[in-house]
Short mmCIF file of C-alpha atoms and ligand atoms in Angstrom, two decimals:
data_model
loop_
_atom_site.label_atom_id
_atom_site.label_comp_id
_atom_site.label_asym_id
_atom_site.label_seq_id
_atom_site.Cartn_x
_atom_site.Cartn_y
_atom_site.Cartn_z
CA UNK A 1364 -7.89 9.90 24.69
CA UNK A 1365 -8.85 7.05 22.43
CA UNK A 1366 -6.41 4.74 20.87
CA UNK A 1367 -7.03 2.52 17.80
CA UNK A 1368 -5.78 -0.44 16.19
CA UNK A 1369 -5.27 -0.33 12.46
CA UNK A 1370 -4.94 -4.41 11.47
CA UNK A 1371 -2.92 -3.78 7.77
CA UNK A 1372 -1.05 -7.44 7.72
CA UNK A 1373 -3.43 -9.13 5.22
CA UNK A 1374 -2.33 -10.88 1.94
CA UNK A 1375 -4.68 -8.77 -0.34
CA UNK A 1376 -5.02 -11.88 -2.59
CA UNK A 1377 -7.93 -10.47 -4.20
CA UNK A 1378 -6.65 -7.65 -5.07
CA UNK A 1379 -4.00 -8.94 -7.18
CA UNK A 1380 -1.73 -7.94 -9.06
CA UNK A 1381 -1.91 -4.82 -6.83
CA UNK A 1382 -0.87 -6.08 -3.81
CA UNK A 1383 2.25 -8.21 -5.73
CA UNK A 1384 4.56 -5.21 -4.43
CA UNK A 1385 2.56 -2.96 -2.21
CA UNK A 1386 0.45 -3.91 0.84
CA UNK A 1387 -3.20 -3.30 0.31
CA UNK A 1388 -3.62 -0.21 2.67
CA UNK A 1389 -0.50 1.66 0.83
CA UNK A 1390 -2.41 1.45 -2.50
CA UNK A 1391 -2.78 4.72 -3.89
CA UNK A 1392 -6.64 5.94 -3.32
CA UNK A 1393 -7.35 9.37 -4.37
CA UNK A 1394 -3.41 10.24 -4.31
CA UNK A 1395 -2.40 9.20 -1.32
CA UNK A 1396 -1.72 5.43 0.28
CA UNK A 1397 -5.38 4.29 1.22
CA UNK A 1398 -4.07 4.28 4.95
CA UNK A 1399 -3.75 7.97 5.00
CA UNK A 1400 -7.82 8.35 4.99
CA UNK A 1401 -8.43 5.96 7.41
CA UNK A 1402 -5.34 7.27 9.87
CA UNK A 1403 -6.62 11.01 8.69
CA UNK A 1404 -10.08 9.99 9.71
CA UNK A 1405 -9.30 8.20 12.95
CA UNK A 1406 -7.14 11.76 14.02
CA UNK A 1407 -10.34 13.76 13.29
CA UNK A 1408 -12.48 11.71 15.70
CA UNK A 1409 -9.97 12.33 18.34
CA UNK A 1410 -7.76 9.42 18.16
CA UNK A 1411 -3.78 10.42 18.98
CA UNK A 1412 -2.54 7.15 19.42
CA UNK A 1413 -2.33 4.36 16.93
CA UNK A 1414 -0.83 0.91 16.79
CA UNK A 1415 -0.58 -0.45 13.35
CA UNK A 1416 -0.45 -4.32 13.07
CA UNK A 1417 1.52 -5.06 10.38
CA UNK A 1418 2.08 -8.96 8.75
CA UNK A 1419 2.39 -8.84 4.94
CA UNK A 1420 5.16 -6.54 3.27
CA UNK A 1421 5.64 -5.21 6.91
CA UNK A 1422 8.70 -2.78 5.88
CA UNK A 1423 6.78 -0.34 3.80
CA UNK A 1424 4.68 1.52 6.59
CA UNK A 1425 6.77 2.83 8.61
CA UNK A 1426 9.30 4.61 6.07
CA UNK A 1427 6.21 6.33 4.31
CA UNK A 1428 4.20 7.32 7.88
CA UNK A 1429 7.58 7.76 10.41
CA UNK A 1430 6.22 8.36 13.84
CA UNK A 1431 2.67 9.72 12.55
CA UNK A 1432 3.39 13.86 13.83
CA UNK A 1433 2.40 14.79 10.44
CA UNK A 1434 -1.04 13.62 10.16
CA UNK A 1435 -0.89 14.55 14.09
CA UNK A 1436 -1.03 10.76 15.46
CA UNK A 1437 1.38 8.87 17.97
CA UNK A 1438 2.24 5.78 15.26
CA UNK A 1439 4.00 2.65 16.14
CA UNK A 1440 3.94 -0.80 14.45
CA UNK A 1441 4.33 -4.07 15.78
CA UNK A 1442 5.17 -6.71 13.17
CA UNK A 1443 3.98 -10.61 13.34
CA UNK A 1444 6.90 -13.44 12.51
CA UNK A 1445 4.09 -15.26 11.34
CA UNK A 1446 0.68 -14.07 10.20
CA UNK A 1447 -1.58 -13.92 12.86
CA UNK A 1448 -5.22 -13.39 11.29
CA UNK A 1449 -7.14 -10.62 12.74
CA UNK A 1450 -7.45 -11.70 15.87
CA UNK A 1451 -4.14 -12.76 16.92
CA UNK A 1452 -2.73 -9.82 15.60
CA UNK A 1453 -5.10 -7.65 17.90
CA UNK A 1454 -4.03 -9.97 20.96
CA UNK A 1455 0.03 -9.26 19.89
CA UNK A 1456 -0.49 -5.59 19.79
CA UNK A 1457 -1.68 -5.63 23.49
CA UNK A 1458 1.90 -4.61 25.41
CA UNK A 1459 1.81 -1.33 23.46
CA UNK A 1460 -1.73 -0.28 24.43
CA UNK A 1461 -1.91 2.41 27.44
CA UNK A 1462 -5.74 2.33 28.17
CA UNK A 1463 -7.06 1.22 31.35
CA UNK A 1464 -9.00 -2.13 31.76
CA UNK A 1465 -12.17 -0.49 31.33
CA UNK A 1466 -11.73 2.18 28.45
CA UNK A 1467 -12.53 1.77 24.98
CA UNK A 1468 -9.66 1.13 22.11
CA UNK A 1469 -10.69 1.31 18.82
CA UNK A 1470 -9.87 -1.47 16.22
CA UNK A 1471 -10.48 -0.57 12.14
CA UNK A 1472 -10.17 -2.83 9.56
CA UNK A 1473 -6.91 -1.54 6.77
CA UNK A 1474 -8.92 -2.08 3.43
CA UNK A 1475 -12.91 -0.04 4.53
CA UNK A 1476 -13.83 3.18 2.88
CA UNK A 1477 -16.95 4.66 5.38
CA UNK A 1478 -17.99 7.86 6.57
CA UNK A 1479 -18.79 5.98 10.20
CA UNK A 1480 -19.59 8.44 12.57
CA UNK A 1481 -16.40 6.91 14.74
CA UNK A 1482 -17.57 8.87 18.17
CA UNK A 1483 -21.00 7.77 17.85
CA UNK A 1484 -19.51 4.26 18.20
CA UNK A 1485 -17.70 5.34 21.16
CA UNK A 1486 -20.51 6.78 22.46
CA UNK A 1487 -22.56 3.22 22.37
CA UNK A 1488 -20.37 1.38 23.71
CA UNK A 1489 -20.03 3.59 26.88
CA UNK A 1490 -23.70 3.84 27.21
CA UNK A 1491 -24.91 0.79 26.64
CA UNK A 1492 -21.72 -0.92 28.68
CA UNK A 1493 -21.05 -3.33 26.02
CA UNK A 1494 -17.73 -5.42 26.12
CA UNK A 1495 -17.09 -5.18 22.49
CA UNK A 1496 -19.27 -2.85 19.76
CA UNK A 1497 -19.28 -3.36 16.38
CA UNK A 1498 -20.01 -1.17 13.30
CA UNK A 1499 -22.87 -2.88 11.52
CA UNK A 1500 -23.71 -1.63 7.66
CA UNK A 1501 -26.56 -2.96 5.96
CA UNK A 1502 -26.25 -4.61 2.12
CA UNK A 1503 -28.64 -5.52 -0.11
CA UNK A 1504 -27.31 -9.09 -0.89
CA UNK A 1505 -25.41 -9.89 1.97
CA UNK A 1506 -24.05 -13.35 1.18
CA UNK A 1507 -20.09 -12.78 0.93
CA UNK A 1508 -20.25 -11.07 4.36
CA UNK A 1509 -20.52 -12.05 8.32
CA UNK A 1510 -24.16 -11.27 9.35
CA UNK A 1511 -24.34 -10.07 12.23
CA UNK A 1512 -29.00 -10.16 13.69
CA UNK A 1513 -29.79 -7.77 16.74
CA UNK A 1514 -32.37 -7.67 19.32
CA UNK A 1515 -34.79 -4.52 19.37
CA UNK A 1516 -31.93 -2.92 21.76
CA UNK A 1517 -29.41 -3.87 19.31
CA UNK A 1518 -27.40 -6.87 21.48
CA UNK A 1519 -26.01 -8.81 19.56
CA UNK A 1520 -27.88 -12.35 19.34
CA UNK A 1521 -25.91 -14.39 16.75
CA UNK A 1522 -22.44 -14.73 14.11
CA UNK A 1523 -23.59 -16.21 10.62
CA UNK A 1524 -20.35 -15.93 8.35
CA UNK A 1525 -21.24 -15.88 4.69
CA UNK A 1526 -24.55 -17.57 4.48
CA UNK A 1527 -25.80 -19.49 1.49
CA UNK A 1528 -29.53 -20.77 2.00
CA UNK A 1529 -32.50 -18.19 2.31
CA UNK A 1530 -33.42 -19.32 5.82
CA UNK A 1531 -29.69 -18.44 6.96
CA UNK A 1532 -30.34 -14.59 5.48
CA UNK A 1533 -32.04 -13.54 8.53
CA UNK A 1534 -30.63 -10.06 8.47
CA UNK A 1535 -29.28 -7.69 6.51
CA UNK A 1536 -27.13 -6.09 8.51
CA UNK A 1537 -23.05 -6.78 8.30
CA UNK A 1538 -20.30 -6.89 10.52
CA UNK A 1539 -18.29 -3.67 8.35
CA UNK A 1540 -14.96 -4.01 9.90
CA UNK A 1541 -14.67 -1.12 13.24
CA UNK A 1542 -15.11 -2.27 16.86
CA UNK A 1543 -14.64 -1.09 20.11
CA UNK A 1544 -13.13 -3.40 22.66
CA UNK A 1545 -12.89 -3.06 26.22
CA UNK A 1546 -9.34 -2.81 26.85
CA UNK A 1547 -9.34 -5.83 29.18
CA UNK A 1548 -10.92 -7.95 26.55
CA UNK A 1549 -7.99 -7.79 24.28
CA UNK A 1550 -5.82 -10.11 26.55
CA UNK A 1551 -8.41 -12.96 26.66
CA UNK A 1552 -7.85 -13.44 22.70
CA UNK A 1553 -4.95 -16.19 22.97
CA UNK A 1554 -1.49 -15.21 22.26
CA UNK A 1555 1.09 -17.06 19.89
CA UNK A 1556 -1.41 -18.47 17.26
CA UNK A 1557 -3.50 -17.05 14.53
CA UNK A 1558 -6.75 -16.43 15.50
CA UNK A 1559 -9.41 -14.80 13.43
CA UNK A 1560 -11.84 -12.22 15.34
CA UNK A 1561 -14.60 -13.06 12.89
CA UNK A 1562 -15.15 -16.52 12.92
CA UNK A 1563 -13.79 -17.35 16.71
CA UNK A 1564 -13.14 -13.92 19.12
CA UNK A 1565 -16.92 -13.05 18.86
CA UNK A 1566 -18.80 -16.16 18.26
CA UNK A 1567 -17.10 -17.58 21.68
CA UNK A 1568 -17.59 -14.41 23.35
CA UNK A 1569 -21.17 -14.53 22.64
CA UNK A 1570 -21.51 -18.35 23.49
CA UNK A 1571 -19.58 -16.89 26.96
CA UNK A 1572 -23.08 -14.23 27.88
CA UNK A 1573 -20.47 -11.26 26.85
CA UNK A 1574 -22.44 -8.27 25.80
CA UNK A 1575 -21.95 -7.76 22.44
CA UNK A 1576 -23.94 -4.82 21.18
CA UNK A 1577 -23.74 -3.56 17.04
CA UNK A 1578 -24.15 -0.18 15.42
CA UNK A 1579 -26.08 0.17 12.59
CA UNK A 1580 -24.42 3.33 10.84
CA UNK A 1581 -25.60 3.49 6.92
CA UNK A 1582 -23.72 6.07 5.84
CA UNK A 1583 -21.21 5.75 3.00
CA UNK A 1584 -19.16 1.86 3.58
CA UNK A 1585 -17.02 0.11 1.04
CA UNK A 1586 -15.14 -2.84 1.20
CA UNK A 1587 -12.05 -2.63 -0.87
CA UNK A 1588 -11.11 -5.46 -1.06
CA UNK A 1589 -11.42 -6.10 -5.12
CA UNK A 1590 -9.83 -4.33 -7.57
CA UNK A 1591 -13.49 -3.02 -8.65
CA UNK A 1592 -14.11 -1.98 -5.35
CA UNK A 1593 -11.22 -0.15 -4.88
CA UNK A 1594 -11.24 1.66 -8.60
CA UNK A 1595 -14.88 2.88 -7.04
CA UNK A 1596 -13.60 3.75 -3.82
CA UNK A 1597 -10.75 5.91 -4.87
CA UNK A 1598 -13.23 8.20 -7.48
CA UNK A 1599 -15.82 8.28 -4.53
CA UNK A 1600 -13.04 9.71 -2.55
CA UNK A 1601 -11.82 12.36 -5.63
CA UNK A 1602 -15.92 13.18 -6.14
CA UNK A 1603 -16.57 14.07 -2.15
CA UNK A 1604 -19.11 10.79 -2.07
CA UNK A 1605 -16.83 9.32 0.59
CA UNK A 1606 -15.53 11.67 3.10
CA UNK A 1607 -11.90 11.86 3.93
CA UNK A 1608 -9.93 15.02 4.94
CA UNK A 1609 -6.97 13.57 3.29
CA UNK A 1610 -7.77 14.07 0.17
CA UNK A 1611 -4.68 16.13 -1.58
CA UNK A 1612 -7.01 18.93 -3.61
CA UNK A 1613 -10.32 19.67 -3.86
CA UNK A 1614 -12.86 17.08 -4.47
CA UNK A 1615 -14.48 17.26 -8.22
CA UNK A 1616 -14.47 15.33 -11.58
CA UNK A 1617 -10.66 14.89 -11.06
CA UNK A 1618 -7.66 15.02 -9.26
CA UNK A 1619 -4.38 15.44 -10.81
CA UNK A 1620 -0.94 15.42 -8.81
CA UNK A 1621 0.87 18.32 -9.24
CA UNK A 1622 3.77 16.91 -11.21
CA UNK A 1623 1.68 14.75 -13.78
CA UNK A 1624 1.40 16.12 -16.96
CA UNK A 1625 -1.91 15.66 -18.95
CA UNK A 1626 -2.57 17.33 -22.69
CA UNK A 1627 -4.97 20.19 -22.74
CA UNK A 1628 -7.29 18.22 -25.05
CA UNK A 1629 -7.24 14.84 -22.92
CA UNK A 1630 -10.54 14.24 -20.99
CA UNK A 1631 -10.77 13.37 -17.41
CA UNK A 1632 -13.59 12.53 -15.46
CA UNK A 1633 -15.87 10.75 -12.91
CA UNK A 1634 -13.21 11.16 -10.01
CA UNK A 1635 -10.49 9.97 -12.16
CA UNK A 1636 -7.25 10.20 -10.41
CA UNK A 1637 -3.72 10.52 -12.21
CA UNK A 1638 -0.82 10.42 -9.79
CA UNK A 1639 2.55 11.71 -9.77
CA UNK A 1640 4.62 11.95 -12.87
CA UNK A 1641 2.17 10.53 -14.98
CA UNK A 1642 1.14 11.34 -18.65
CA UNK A 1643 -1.75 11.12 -20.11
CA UNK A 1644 -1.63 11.82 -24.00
CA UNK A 1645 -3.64 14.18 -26.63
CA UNK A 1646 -7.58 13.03 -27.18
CA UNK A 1647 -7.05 10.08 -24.13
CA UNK A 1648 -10.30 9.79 -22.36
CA UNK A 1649 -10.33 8.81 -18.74
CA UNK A 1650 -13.48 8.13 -16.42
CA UNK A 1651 -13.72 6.89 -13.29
CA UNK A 1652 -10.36 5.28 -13.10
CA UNK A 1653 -6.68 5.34 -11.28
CA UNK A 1654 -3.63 5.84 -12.93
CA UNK A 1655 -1.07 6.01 -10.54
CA UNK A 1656 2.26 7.32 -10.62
CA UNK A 1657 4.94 7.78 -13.61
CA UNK A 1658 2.16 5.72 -15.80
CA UNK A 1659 1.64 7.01 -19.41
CA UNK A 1660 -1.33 6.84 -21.40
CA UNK A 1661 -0.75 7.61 -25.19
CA UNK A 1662 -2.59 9.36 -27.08
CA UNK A 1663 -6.35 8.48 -27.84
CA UNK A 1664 -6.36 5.80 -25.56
CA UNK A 1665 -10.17 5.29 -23.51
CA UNK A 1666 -9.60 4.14 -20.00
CA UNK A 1667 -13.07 3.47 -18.09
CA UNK A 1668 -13.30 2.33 -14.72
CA UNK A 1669 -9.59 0.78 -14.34
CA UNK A 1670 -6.94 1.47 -12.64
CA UNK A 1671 -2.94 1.66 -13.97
CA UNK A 1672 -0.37 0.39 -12.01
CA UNK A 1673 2.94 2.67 -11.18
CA UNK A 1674 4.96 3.32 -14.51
CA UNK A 1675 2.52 1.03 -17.05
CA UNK A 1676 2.08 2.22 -19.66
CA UNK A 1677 -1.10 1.99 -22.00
CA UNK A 1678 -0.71 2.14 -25.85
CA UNK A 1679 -2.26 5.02 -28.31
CA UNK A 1680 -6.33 3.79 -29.11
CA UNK A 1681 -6.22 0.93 -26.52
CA UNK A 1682 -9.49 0.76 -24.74
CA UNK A 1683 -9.51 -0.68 -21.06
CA UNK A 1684 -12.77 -1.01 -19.32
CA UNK A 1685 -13.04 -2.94 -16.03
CA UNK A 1686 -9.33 -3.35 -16.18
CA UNK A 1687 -6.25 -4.03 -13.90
CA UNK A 1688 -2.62 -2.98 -15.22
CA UNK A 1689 -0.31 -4.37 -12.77
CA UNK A 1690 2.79 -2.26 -12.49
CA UNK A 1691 5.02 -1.60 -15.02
CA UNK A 1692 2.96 -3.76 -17.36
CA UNK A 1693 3.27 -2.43 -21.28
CA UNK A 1694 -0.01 -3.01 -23.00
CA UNK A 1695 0.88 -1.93 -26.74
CA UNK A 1696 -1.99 0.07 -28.99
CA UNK A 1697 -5.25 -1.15 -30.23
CA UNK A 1698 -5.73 -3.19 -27.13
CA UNK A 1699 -9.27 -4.07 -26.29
CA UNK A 1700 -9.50 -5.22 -22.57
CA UNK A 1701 -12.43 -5.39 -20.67
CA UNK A 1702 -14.71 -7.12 -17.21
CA UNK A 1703 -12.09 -7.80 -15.00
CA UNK A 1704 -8.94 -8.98 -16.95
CA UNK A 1705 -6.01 -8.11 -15.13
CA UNK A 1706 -2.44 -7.60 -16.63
CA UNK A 1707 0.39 -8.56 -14.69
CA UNK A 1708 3.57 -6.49 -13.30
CA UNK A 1709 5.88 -6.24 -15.81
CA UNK A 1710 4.24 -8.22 -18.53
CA UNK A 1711 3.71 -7.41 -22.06
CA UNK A 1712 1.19 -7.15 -24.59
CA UNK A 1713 1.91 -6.38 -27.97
CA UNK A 1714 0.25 -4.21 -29.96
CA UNK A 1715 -3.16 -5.15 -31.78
CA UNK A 1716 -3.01 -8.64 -29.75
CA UNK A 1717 -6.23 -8.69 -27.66
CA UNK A 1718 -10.08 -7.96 -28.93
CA UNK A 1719 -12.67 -8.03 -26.96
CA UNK A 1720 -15.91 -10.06 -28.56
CA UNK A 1721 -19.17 -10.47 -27.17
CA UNK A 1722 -20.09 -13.58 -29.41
CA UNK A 1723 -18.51 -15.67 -27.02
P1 LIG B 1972 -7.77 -11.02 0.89
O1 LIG B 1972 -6.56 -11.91 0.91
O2 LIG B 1972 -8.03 -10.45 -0.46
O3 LIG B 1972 -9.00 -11.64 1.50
O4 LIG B 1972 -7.46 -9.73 1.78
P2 LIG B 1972 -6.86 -9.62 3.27
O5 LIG B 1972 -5.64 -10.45 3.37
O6 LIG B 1972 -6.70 -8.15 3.57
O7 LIG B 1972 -7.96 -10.27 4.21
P3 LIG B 1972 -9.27 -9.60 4.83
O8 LIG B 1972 -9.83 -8.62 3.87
O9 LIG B 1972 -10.14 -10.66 5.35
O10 LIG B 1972 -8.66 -8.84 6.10
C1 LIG B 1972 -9.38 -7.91 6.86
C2 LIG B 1972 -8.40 -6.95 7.51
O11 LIG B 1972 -7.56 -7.63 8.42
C3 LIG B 1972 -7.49 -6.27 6.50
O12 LIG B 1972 -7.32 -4.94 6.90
C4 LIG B 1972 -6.19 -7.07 6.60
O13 LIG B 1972 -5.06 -6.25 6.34
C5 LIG B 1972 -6.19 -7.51 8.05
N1 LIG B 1972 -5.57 -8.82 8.24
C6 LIG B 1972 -5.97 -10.02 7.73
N2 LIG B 1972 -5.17 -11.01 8.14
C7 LIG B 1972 -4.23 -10.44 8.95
C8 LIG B 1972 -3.09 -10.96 9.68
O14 LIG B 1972 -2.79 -12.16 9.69
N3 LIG B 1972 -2.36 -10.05 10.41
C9 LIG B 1972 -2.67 -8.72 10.43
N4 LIG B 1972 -1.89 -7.90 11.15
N5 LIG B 1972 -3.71 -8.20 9.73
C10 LIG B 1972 -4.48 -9.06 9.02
#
């Protein structure tokens, strides 16, 4: 058996207005709260038991995932008072693990689309005896991430955290959020403060001789951390570019929720995903984007690589590309928002009051 750690306590500040009422990894991706891939993925690698460490909006996971039998997983969830960055809360999960000193526990990141081969992970660490391993992706500009440089036998020889200056790019390779730990490990983190795994756990460990050894695995990887990302990651996920065997349907142009209700002539594509109770309305065009559930889109509106919040609604002709609708927001008709302007929950915008102009 291999048990995991899912860390899900994060703020999700960037993600805004998203995360205002939902935690980041019970977002709605392809359908179902993001979670359910990762939890769906760690099952099909052979995981049965997983401890979830929950911070931010702590209440929500455990009324929507119970005790985990249906997506075959042991579940509990141990909730910080305080948050206690990523590595504190792996340290306060400890009491409930049940693996021996020696064996392997799996710890995953809440907010990382991949198609990681997780066993192949396993497998390293085991073989190469490593005290922690750590699933490295490779970007092409790597300077918002940790970089994490290799030897030939892929050790682990240095922790850059987001570098600035060429000479600090010496690699491309990132630290992409999925290590293994030796169970015995996990109780040298210190207990009672926050303590970030990133920028302290594995920087001392290596300054200690521990053997840290990476993974380079370049299959699918997304950070979802921004609402872009995450608008991206949820059509990947509807078009069969990211693997998950959660997804509720088959994987195509589109995926639409068996209650939603969309008009024969309305077009839907690039992965677009309309959840549950949602309408979208005669001659709308959607592509690419999320509209999540009891949303409406009237009639003629063109929605392009956005997402919808849970019961906004977007006005006839109103064109969003780019865009964030917060929940319940009301944008009126003949809207024109584009790049990134998000709409908060609940707010208002009348109709004909924003036009987008490039002379600016
Ligand atoms: P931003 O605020 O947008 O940076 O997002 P975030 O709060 O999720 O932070 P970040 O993306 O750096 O977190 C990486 C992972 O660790 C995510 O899965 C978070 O849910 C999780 N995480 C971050 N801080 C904490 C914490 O204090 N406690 C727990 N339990 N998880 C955390």
């Amino acid at each position: 058996m291999t048990e995991a750690i899912l860390l899900v306590g994060g703020k999700g500040t960037r993600l805004r207005p998203l995360t205002v009422n939902t935690p980041k990894p019970m977002v709605p991706a392809a359908g179902v709260p993001f979670l359910t891939h990762q939890l769906a993925r760690a099952r099909a690698a052979g995981v049965t038991h997983v401890v979830l460490a929950t911070s931010y909006l702590a209440e929500v996971f455990e009324p929507h995932f119970g005790d985990g039998s249906a997506l075959g997983l042991e579940l509990e969830y141990v909730t910080e008072d305080e948050p206690l960055g990523t590595g504190g809360a792996i340290r306060n999960v400890a009491p409930r693990l049940r693996s021996a000193p020696d064996e392997p526990v799996l710890i995953f990141n809440g907010d990382i689309l991949t198609g990681l081969d997780i066993r192949a992970l396993v497998s390293t660490h085991s073989a190469t005896g490593a005290d922690v391993s750590l699933h490295l992706t490779r970007v092409a500009d790597p300077r918002a991430y940790g970089l994490v440089p290799t030897d030939d036998t892929g050790r682990v020889t240095a922790f850059l955290e987001k570098p600035q200056t060429p000479e600090e790019i010496v690699t491309d390779q990132i630290n992409a959020g999925a290590y293994v730990f030796r169970r015995s490990l996990i109780d040298t983190i210190p207990a009672g403060r926050p303590v970030s795994v990133e920028r302290e756990t594995f920087p001392g460990l290596l300054a200690e001789g521990a053997h840290l050894q990476g993974m380079v695995d370049s299959t699918y990887w997304l950070d979802l951390g921004t609402p872009q990302a995450f608008v991206r990651g949820s059509a990947d996920l509807v078009l069969g570019r990211a693997p998950s065997p959660a997804v509720p349907g088959r994987c195509g142009d589109r995926l639409v929720l068996p209650t939603a209700r969309v008009a024969p002539d309305a077009k839907l594509t690039g992965g677009t995903v309309v959840g549950e109770g949602a309408v979208i309305g005669s001659g709308a065009r959607v592509m690419g984007s999320t509209i999540l559930s009891g949303a409406v889109v009237e009639p003629g509106a063109v929605i392009t690589d956005s997402l919808v919040g849970e019961g906004a609604r977007i006005g006839a002709r109103t064109l969003l590309d780019g865009a964030v609708i917060g929940d319940g927001a009301s944008v009126g008709t003949d809207n024109e928002l584009r790049a990134g302007v998000r709409v908060w929950c609940g707010a208002v915008l009348p109709d004909g009051s924003v036009r987008f102009s490039s002379d600016m």
